[in-house]
Structures are given as C-alpha cells and as structure tokens.
mmCIF file of C-alpha atoms and ligand atoms in Angstrom:
data_model
loop_
_atom_site.group_PDB
_atom_site.id
_atom_site.type_symbol
_atom_site.label_atom_id
_atom_site.label_comp_id
_atom_site.label_asym_id
_atom_site.label_seq_id
_atom_site.Cartn_x
_atom_site.Cartn_y
_atom_site.Cartn_z
ATOM 1 C CA UNK Z 1 12.641 15.975 -10.844
ATOM 2 C CA UNK Z 2 15.615 13.946 -9.701
ATOM 3 C CA UNK Z 3 16.115 10.588 -11.289
ATOM 4 C CA UNK Z 4 16.469 7.920 -8.585
ATOM 5 C CA UNK Z 5 16.726 4.167 -8.673
ATOM 6 C CA UNK Z 6 13.205 2.826 -8.504
ATOM 7 C CA UNK Z 7 13.569 -0.659 -7.078
ATOM 8 C CA UNK Z 8 14.874 -2.603 -4.097
ATOM 9 C CA UNK Z 9 15.110 -6.381 -4.128
ATOM 10 C CA UNK Z 10 15.324 -8.905 -1.295
ATOM 11 C CA UNK Z 11 14.423 -12.480 -0.427
ATOM 12 C CA UNK Z 12 11.726 -13.637 1.959
ATOM 13 C CA UNK Z 13 12.474 -17.325 2.373
ATOM 14 C CA UNK Z 14 12.212 -18.870 -1.076
ATOM 15 C CA UNK Z 15 10.498 -15.887 -2.649
ATOM 16 C CA UNK Z 16 11.888 -12.743 -4.187
ATOM 17 C CA UNK Z 17 10.266 -9.425 -3.288
ATOM 18 C CA UNK Z 18 11.027 -6.267 -5.247
ATOM 19 C CA UNK Z 19 9.847 -2.920 -3.926
ATOM 20 C CA UNK Z 20 8.979 -0.652 -6.851
ATOM 21 C CA UNK Z 21 8.731 3.107 -6.561
ATOM 22 C CA UNK Z 22 5.814 4.921 -8.139
ATOM 23 C CA UNK Z 23 7.348 8.170 -6.858
ATOM 24 C CA UNK Z 24 6.846 10.462 -3.882
ATOM 25 C CA UNK Z 25 4.443 13.275 -3.083
ATOM 26 C CA UNK Z 26 4.352 15.891 -0.295
ATOM 27 C CA UNK Z 27 1.393 15.543 2.076
ATOM 28 C CA UNK Z 28 0.210 18.330 4.393
ATOM 29 C CA UNK Z 29 -0.060 16.712 7.800
ATOM 30 C CA UNK Z 30 -1.862 19.649 9.464
ATOM 31 C CA UNK Z 31 -4.701 19.328 6.958
ATOM 32 C CA UNK Z 32 -4.819 15.556 6.752
ATOM 33 C CA UNK Z 33 -4.201 14.045 10.183
ATOM 34 C CA UNK Z 34 -7.041 13.657 12.659
ATOM 35 C CA UNK Z 35 -7.301 12.633 16.315
ATOM 36 C CA UNK Z 36 -4.252 14.831 17.019
ATOM 37 C CA UNK Z 37 -3.331 18.560 17.004
ATOM 38 C CA UNK Z 38 -0.900 20.792 15.141
ATOM 39 C CA UNK Z 39 1.500 21.139 18.070
ATOM 40 C CA UNK Z 40 1.841 17.355 18.376
ATOM 41 C CA UNK Z 41 2.357 16.969 14.636
ATOM 42 C CA UNK Z 42 5.039 19.695 14.695
ATOM 43 C CA UNK Z 43 6.810 18.204 17.704
ATOM 44 C CA UNK Z 44 6.889 14.646 16.315
ATOM 45 C CA UNK Z 45 7.913 15.888 12.862
ATOM 46 C CA UNK Z 46 10.769 17.930 14.369
ATOM 47 C CA UNK Z 47 12.010 14.831 16.222
ATOM 48 C CA UNK Z 48 12.410 13.294 12.758
ATOM 49 C CA UNK Z 49 14.131 16.429 11.372
ATOM 50 C CA UNK Z 50 11.060 17.061 9.215
ATOM 51 C CA UNK Z 51 8.347 19.665 8.898
ATOM 52 C CA UNK Z 52 4.605 19.019 8.899
ATOM 53 C CA UNK Z 53 4.833 18.556 5.125
ATOM 54 C CA UNK Z 54 5.858 14.935 4.801
ATOM 55 C CA UNK Z 55 7.210 13.514 1.578
ATOM 56 C CA UNK Z 56 5.154 10.327 1.292
ATOM 57 C CA UNK Z 57 6.292 7.498 -0.933
ATOM 58 C CA UNK Z 58 3.957 5.539 -3.144
ATOM 59 C CA UNK Z 59 5.336 2.014 -3.295
ATOM 60 C CA UNK Z 60 4.230 -1.171 -4.977
ATOM 61 C CA UNK Z 61 5.705 -4.643 -4.504
ATOM 62 C CA UNK Z 62 6.440 -7.422 -6.935
ATOM 63 C CA UNK Z 63 6.556 -10.985 -5.603
ATOM 64 C CA UNK Z 64 7.909 -13.875 -7.645
ATOM 65 C CA UNK Z 65 6.101 -16.957 -6.436
ATOM 66 C CA UNK Z 66 5.207 -20.292 -7.987
ATOM 67 C CA UNK Z 67 6.478 -19.149 -11.392
ATOM 68 C CA UNK Z 68 4.115 -16.165 -11.326
ATOM 69 C CA UNK Z 69 4.760 -12.443 -11.208
ATOM 70 C CA UNK Z 70 2.424 -11.014 -8.595
ATOM 71 C CA UNK Z 71 2.236 -7.254 -8.133
ATOM 72 C CA UNK Z 72 0.844 -5.816 -4.913
ATOM 73 C CA UNK Z 73 -0.821 -2.448 -5.638
ATOM 74 C CA UNK Z 74 -0.364 -0.466 -8.814
ATOM 75 C CA UNK Z 75 0.595 3.136 -8.063
ATOM 76 C CA UNK Z 76 -1.218 6.334 -9.005
ATOM 77 C CA UNK Z 77 -0.549 6.836 -12.742
ATOM 78 C CA UNK Z 78 -1.399 10.414 -13.785
ATOM 79 C CA UNK Z 79 -3.774 11.278 -10.953
ATOM 80 C CA UNK Z 80 -1.528 13.125 -8.496
ATOM 81 C CA UNK Z 81 0.904 15.066 -10.629
ATOM 82 C CA UNK Z 82 4.279 14.512 -12.207
ATOM 83 C CA UNK Z 83 6.148 13.168 -9.176
ATOM 84 C CA UNK Z 84 4.042 9.986 -9.177
ATOM 85 C CA UNK Z 85 3.138 7.500 -11.899
ATOM 86 C CA UNK Z 86 6.605 5.990 -12.264
ATOM 87 C CA UNK Z 87 5.737 2.348 -11.601
ATOM 88 C CA UNK Z 88 6.048 1.338 -15.299
ATOM 89 C CA UNK Z 89 9.573 2.829 -15.430
ATOM 90 C CA UNK Z 90 10.521 1.061 -12.213
ATOM 91 C CA UNK Z 91 9.286 -2.222 -13.694
ATOM 92 C CA UNK Z 92 11.250 -1.517 -16.852
ATOM 93 C CA UNK Z 93 14.416 -1.053 -14.788
ATOM 94 C CA UNK Z 94 14.119 -4.636 -13.531
ATOM 95 C CA UNK Z 95 13.404 -5.939 -17.019
ATOM 96 C CA UNK Z 96 9.726 -6.725 -16.437
ATOM 97 C CA UNK Z 97 7.080 -5.523 -18.869
ATOM 98 C CA UNK Z 98 3.533 -4.868 -17.603
ATOM 99 C CA UNK Z 99 2.281 -7.569 -20.006
ATOM 100 C CA UNK Z 100 4.255 -10.160 -18.018
ATOM 101 C CA UNK Z 101 2.401 -9.475 -14.754
ATOM 102 C CA UNK Z 102 0.136 -12.452 -13.970
ATOM 103 C CA UNK Z 103 -1.790 -10.974 -11.055
ATOM 104 C CA UNK Z 104 -2.266 -7.666 -9.255
ATOM 105 C CA UNK Z 105 -3.332 -7.913 -5.610
ATOM 106 C CA UNK Z 106 -5.021 -4.704 -4.482
ATOM 107 C CA UNK Z 107 -4.903 -3.670 -0.808
ATOM 108 C CA UNK Z 108 -7.800 -1.249 -1.387
ATOM 109 C CA UNK Z 109 -9.449 0.888 -4.031
ATOM 110 C CA UNK Z 110 -7.947 4.304 -3.527
ATOM 111 C CA UNK Z 111 -6.378 5.645 -6.664
ATOM 112 C CA UNK Z 112 -2.847 5.918 -5.328
ATOM 113 C CA UNK Z 113 -3.096 2.089 -5.327
ATOM 114 C CA UNK Z 114 -5.294 1.412 -8.351
ATOM 115 C CA UNK Z 115 -4.638 4.448 -10.596
ATOM 116 C CA UNK Z 116 -1.802 2.635 -12.325
ATOM 117 C CA UNK Z 117 -4.112 -0.149 -13.549
ATOM 118 C CA UNK Z 118 -5.158 2.072 -16.477
ATOM 119 C CA UNK Z 119 -3.306 4.539 -18.660
ATOM 120 C CA UNK Z 120 -6.093 6.509 -20.341
ATOM 121 C CA UNK Z 121 -8.360 3.880 -21.915
ATOM 122 C CA UNK Z 122 -5.659 1.228 -21.978
ATOM 123 C CA UNK Z 123 -5.240 -1.590 -19.481
ATOM 124 C CA UNK Z 124 -1.672 -1.374 -18.226
ATOM 125 C CA UNK Z 125 -1.705 -5.047 -17.148
ATOM 126 C CA UNK Z 126 -3.683 -6.697 -19.969
ATOM 127 C CA UNK Z 127 -2.748 -10.256 -19.004
ATOM 128 C CA UNK Z 128 -3.262 -9.933 -15.272
ATOM 129 C CA UNK Z 129 -6.092 -11.042 -13.041
ATOM 130 C CA UNK Z 130 -6.868 -8.297 -10.516
ATOM 131 C CA UNK Z 131 -7.598 -9.583 -6.998
ATOM 132 C CA UNK Z 132 -9.666 -7.324 -4.731
ATOM 133 C CA UNK Z 133 -11.735 -8.203 -1.672
ATOM 134 C CA UNK Z 134 -15.477 -8.480 -2.191
ATOM 135 C CA UNK Z 135 -16.335 -5.849 0.468
ATOM 136 C CA UNK Z 136 -14.064 -3.431 -1.408
ATOM 137 C CA UNK Z 137 -15.673 -3.871 -4.837
ATOM 138 C CA UNK Z 138 -19.124 -3.916 -3.205
ATOM 139 C CA UNK Z 139 -18.384 -0.536 -1.646
ATOM 140 C CA UNK Z 140 -16.650 1.277 -4.511
ATOM 141 C CA UNK Z 141 -18.133 -0.317 -7.603
ATOM 142 C CA UNK Z 142 -21.832 -0.837 -7.054
ATOM 143 C CA UNK Z 143 -24.476 1.711 -7.994
ATOM 144 C CA UNK Z 144 -26.364 1.262 -4.672
ATOM 145 C CA UNK Z 145 -23.264 2.022 -2.631
ATOM 146 C CA UNK Z 146 -22.328 5.034 -4.737
ATOM 147 C CA UNK Z 147 -25.841 6.454 -4.461
ATOM 148 C CA UNK Z 148 -25.598 6.336 -0.658
ATOM 149 C CA UNK Z 149 -22.106 7.854 -0.452
ATOM 150 C CA UNK Z 150 -21.489 11.447 0.642
ATOM 151 C CA UNK Z 151 -20.468 14.087 -1.883
ATOM 152 C CA UNK Z 152 -16.861 14.234 -0.630
ATOM 153 C CA UNK Z 153 -16.337 10.588 -1.647
ATOM 154 C CA UNK Z 154 -17.822 10.887 -5.145
ATOM 155 C CA UNK Z 155 -14.468 11.703 -6.727
ATOM 156 C CA UNK Z 156 -13.050 8.403 -5.381
ATOM 157 C CA UNK Z 157 -16.070 6.518 -6.717
ATOM 158 C CA UNK Z 158 -15.541 7.997 -10.169
ATOM 159 C CA UNK Z 159 -11.848 7.129 -10.095
ATOM 160 C CA UNK Z 160 -12.689 3.579 -9.006
ATOM 161 C CA UNK Z 161 -15.061 3.304 -11.977
ATOM 162 C CA UNK Z 162 -12.406 4.672 -14.337
ATOM 163 C CA UNK Z 163 -9.469 2.628 -13.076
ATOM 164 C CA UNK Z 164 -10.970 -0.683 -11.898
ATOM 165 C CA UNK Z 165 -14.254 -0.631 -13.840
ATOM 166 C CA UNK Z 166 -12.759 -1.732 -17.181
ATOM 167 C CA UNK Z 167 -11.144 -4.829 -15.592
ATOM 168 C CA UNK Z 168 -14.419 -5.649 -13.855
ATOM 169 C CA UNK Z 169 -16.358 -5.310 -17.124
ATOM 170 C CA UNK Z 170 -13.832 -7.591 -18.836
ATOM 171 C CA UNK Z 171 -14.269 -10.270 -16.140
ATOM 172 C CA UNK Z 172 -10.678 -9.818 -14.973
ATOM 173 C CA UNK Z 173 -11.437 -8.969 -11.333
ATOM 174 C CA UNK Z 174 -11.548 -11.877 -8.881
ATOM 175 C CA UNK Z 175 -12.386 -12.069 -5.206
ATOM 176 C CA UNK Z 176 -10.737 -14.359 -2.674
ATOM 177 C CA UNK Z 177 -11.334 -16.064 0.648
ATOM 178 C CA UNK Z 178 -9.651 -14.370 3.581
ATOM 179 C CA UNK Z 179 -7.177 -16.611 5.379
ATOM 180 C CA UNK Z 180 -6.827 -18.972 2.424
ATOM 181 C CA UNK Z 181 -3.618 -19.126 0.411
ATOM 182 C CA UNK Z 182 -4.088 -17.264 -2.868
ATOM 183 C CA UNK Z 183 -0.660 -17.874 -4.426
ATOM 184 C CA UNK Z 184 2.159 -20.006 -2.988
ATOM 185 C CA UNK Z 185 3.071 -18.277 0.286
ATOM 186 C CA UNK Z 186 0.576 -15.406 -0.098
ATOM 187 C CA UNK Z 187 -2.572 -15.134 2.053
ATOM 188 C CA UNK Z 188 -5.017 -12.208 2.223
ATOM 189 C CA UNK Z 189 -6.052 -10.893 5.650
ATOM 190 C CA UNK Z 190 -9.146 -8.752 6.292
ATOM 191 C CA UNK Z 191 -8.291 -5.347 7.802
ATOM 192 C CA UNK Z 192 -11.370 -3.140 7.271
ATOM 193 C CA UNK Z 193 -11.168 0.436 8.511
ATOM 194 C CA UNK Z 194 -9.228 2.676 6.157
ATOM 195 C CA UNK Z 195 -11.673 1.331 3.569
ATOM 196 C CA UNK Z 196 -14.422 -1.291 4.074
ATOM 197 C CA UNK Z 197 -12.495 -4.019 2.262
ATOM 198 C CA UNK Z 198 -8.922 -3.020 3.103
ATOM 199 C CA UNK Z 199 -6.697 -6.090 2.874
ATOM 200 C CA UNK Z 200 -3.222 -7.062 4.043
ATOM 201 C CA UNK Z 201 -1.324 -9.727 2.127
ATOM 202 C CA UNK Z 202 0.964 -11.975 4.163
ATOM 203 C CA UNK Z 203 3.935 -13.634 2.477
ATOM 204 C CA UNK Z 204 5.436 -16.570 4.340
ATOM 205 C CA UNK Z 205 8.326 -18.838 3.508
ATOM 206 C CA UNK Z 206 10.831 -20.821 5.564
ATOM 207 C CA UNK Z 207 9.829 -19.213 8.842
ATOM 208 C CA UNK Z 208 10.029 -15.682 7.455
ATOM 209 C CA UNK Z 209 7.021 -13.438 7.135
ATOM 210 C CA UNK Z 210 6.443 -10.148 5.357
ATOM 211 C CA UNK Z 211 3.120 -8.371 5.714
ATOM 212 C CA UNK Z 212 2.051 -5.990 2.931
ATOM 213 C CA UNK Z 213 -0.009 -3.485 4.841
ATOM 214 C CA UNK Z 214 -1.293 -1.001 2.247
ATOM 215 C CA UNK Z 215 -2.531 2.139 3.988
ATOM 216 C CA UNK Z 216 -2.098 1.110 7.595
ATOM 217 C CA UNK Z 217 0.184 4.144 7.859
ATOM 218 C CA UNK Z 218 0.583 7.422 5.968
ATOM 219 C CA UNK Z 219 2.645 9.742 8.180
ATOM 220 C CA UNK Z 220 5.597 7.809 9.578
ATOM 221 C CA UNK Z 221 6.905 10.562 11.859
ATOM 222 C CA UNK Z 222 3.552 10.838 13.655
ATOM 223 C CA UNK Z 223 1.744 7.503 13.379
ATOM 224 C CA UNK Z 224 4.598 5.195 14.390
ATOM 225 C CA UNK Z 225 5.021 6.914 17.767
ATOM 226 C CA UNK Z 226 1.249 7.540 18.054
ATOM 227 C CA UNK Z 227 -0.679 4.845 16.162
ATOM 228 C CA UNK Z 228 -4.043 6.231 17.343
ATOM 229 C CA UNK Z 229 -3.583 9.234 15.004
ATOM 230 C CA UNK Z 230 -5.822 8.908 11.936
ATOM 231 C CA UNK Z 231 -6.145 10.500 8.496
ATOM 232 C CA UNK Z 232 -9.060 12.146 6.689
ATOM 233 C CA UNK Z 233 -8.998 9.433 4.007
ATOM 234 C CA UNK Z 234 -10.077 6.763 6.522
ATOM 235 C CA UNK Z 235 -13.671 5.722 5.817
ATOM 236 C CA UNK Z 236 -13.962 4.442 9.407
ATOM 237 C CA UNK Z 237 -11.183 6.151 11.342
ATOM 238 C CA UNK Z 238 -11.851 4.310 14.619
ATOM 239 C CA UNK Z 239 -11.556 0.933 12.936
ATOM 240 C CA UNK Z 240 -8.517 2.116 10.962
ATOM 241 C CA UNK Z 241 -6.736 3.125 14.177
ATOM 242 C CA UNK Z 242 -7.653 -0.195 15.808
ATOM 243 C CA UNK Z 243 -6.229 -2.121 12.838
ATOM 244 C CA UNK Z 244 -3.006 -0.093 12.987
ATOM 245 C CA UNK Z 245 -2.576 -0.601 16.722
ATOM 246 C CA UNK Z 246 -3.162 -4.346 16.383
ATOM 247 C CA UNK Z 247 -0.874 -4.733 13.354
ATOM 248 C CA UNK Z 248 1.996 -2.769 14.896
ATOM 249 C CA UNK Z 249 1.756 -4.633 18.183
ATOM 250 C CA UNK Z 250 1.918 -7.999 16.454
ATOM 251 C CA UNK Z 251 4.704 -7.027 14.027
ATOM 252 C CA UNK Z 252 6.858 -5.704 16.890
ATOM 253 C CA UNK Z 253 6.170 -8.732 19.093
ATOM 254 C CA UNK Z 254 6.835 -11.298 16.377
ATOM 255 C CA UNK Z 255 9.576 -9.413 14.572
ATOM 256 C CA UNK Z 256 8.386 -9.880 11.023
ATOM 257 C CA UNK Z 257 8.775 -7.550 8.068
ATOM 258 C CA UNK Z 258 6.245 -4.887 7.183
ATOM 259 C CA UNK Z 259 5.997 -3.499 3.657
ATOM 260 C CA UNK Z 260 4.043 -0.220 3.675
ATOM 261 C CA UNK Z 261 2.986 1.643 0.548
ATOM 262 C CA UNK Z 262 3.539 5.164 1.923
ATOM 263 C CA UNK Z 263 6.553 4.722 4.174
ATOM 264 C CA UNK Z 264 9.759 6.110 2.664
ATOM 265 C CA UNK Z 265 10.905 3.830 -0.162
ATOM 266 C CA UNK Z 266 11.344 0.885 -0.100
ATOM 267 C CA UNK Z 267 8.844 0.994 2.772
ATOM 268 C CA UNK Z 268 10.172 -2.279 4.165
ATOM 269 C CA UNK Z 269 11.281 -2.581 7.764
ATOM 270 C CA UNK Z 270 10.708 -3.816 11.288
ATOM 271 C CA UNK Z 271 9.046 -2.224 14.279
ATOM 272 C CA UNK Z 272 10.389 -1.955 17.793
ATOM 273 C CA UNK Z 273 8.034 -1.043 20.609
ATOM 274 C CA UNK Z 274 8.909 2.085 22.587
ATOM 275 C CA UNK Z 275 6.557 3.391 25.250
ATOM 276 C CA UNK Z 276 3.063 3.423 23.779
ATOM 277 C CA UNK Z 277 4.388 3.653 20.249
ATOM 278 C CA UNK Z 278 6.911 2.207 17.844
ATOM 279 C CA UNK Z 279 10.206 2.944 16.165
ATOM 280 C CA UNK Z 280 10.553 2.035 12.493
ATOM 281 C CA UNK Z 281 13.796 0.310 11.560
ATOM 282 C CA UNK Z 282 14.124 0.393 7.767
ATOM 283 C CA UNK Z 283 15.591 -2.573 5.914
ATOM 284 C CA UNK Z 284 19.332 -2.359 5.391
ATOM 285 C CA UNK Z 285 20.485 -1.324 1.972
ATOM 286 C CA UNK Z 286 21.907 -4.343 0.195
ATOM 287 C CA UNK Z 287 23.003 -5.083 -3.337
ATOM 288 C CA UNK Z 288 23.361 -8.799 -2.609
ATOM 289 C CA UNK Z 289 19.767 -9.290 -1.540
ATOM 290 C CA UNK Z 290 21.044 -11.811 0.979
ATOM 291 C CA UNK Z 291 21.136 -9.747 4.167
ATOM 292 C CA UNK Z 292 18.507 -9.564 6.842
HETATM 293 ZN ZN1 ZN P 1 -2.752 5.226 -0.112
#
C-alpha cells in the first residue's frame, strides 16, 4: 500500500474542518449500481477515464467548534480489508488522539461509517458522546426491527450491534432534534432513504455553508451526471434517489460546499448543474487553508 497524506484542512467561516482519510477501496459498479445498465456505467466511467471498478474513498471529517472536537463519521476499522481503517493514523498526523474527541456525529449506521467506533472490544473514542438519529438506532439496534429484517441485512445488524452496541449499553449514544443546532454552527437534517435515519449535518458560519452528506453518493462518475442511479445498499432506493436529486439541486443552486464520505478524498467540493445532472468541482488544494 502507498503511504499518502491522510488529511486536508480548511476553514468554513469561523470553524476549522479537517477531512480525514480512512483509506480507499475498489467498488464494482456493475454489481452494485441499480436503476441503470452496464453500458451506461461503462460510458460514464470512460468519460472520467475510469473503468467500472471505482476506487471509492472512505472519508471522515473533524470540525473544531465551540472548543469541542466533533468528528463526523468514524471509518470502517478492520471490516473491509487492509486498505481501510486508517482514520486513527490520519488523526495522529494532525496531532489529535481519539481520547480527545468530544463527540462523533454519525450520518448512518453502516459499518464503513461506524466500524471505526470500536477496535475489537475497545471503544476507540472513550470520551465521546455518539450522536445518531433516533430512526437509525430504532432500525438497526432494536430486537423487533432485527427480527423483521431480511436475511441479506442480518450482517449489517450484527455489525451495528458490535460497533455501536457497546456505546449504547454504556449510555454514550444520544439522539437529537432535526433542525435544531447541536453544536455551534452544526445542525442535523433528516434525509431518510439510504437508511431509515440517514442524516446530513450542516455547518454554517459567516454566510458559508458546508453540508456533510454521508452516503448521498457512492459512484461519482455515474451518480453526479445521473443522480437517479441507486446502489444495492440503499434500504429505500426510491427515497435515496429523491434525497440525492434534492440535495444536488440545492447545493448547485446555492453554491455551498458538500463533504461526501465516498467521493475521492477529501470529498469536499461544489456542484455545477449540467443538463439533467451535475459536475463535481473538487476543492482546490491549499496548504494555507485560506483559499475558497
Ligand atoms: Zn458508506
């Protein structure tokens, strides 16, 4: 594996945002994408000088706000092989230890976002409160819900129990009210679809806005130009597509930042509308952290 820098830092108004890499992993678009066909996937991938095997990033984001260190999503830990699970090293590179994290805001309980909460039996963020929407914990962490779930989802339920369960048992998981500020500048927004309690977190300061959008997008080459394309991991693919279409439209119209967990690191950029789809304009590389 190649050693790469694992962080990217910038300001959003008064607040500092650091994108942290958990690593990257190849995803097979032919097997995973739905509401499309192989020829379309191949054509759109080729336009991006890619094949139908896309190297997806797994990103997390650290926000310094109100004297607190707030992490948004937690990476995969050991669950998806050796190219992921690097969030602790990325944190180390910016001089932050996991014990210093005050809060982890979870976009949703899939283990490429919550796997990194636990390393074996050990809480990786022992001093943090974990914020997850109530619909999300109701779905993934209640016995009634698990009993009703199809066989293909049982693995995710087990991983949710393993990775989030210990924090829940220790009383460290908290819910929140949608639309109400949770930390200075940070407000959760309900975006059910990919999972029943999928949540965006909006960061606003001095007229700037960055929206942390979790799994609104997985395959950049295909889903930016065609946001109606869905993925097998969507619990409700229709609703997931509707959320994506709405989010992209608004981000392009208003010109604010998106921060997406699976878009190529740092996963931060703007959208420009083109035809029925969008073009992703990644954030400029900057060592000053002052540019826009
Ligand atoms: Zn994901």
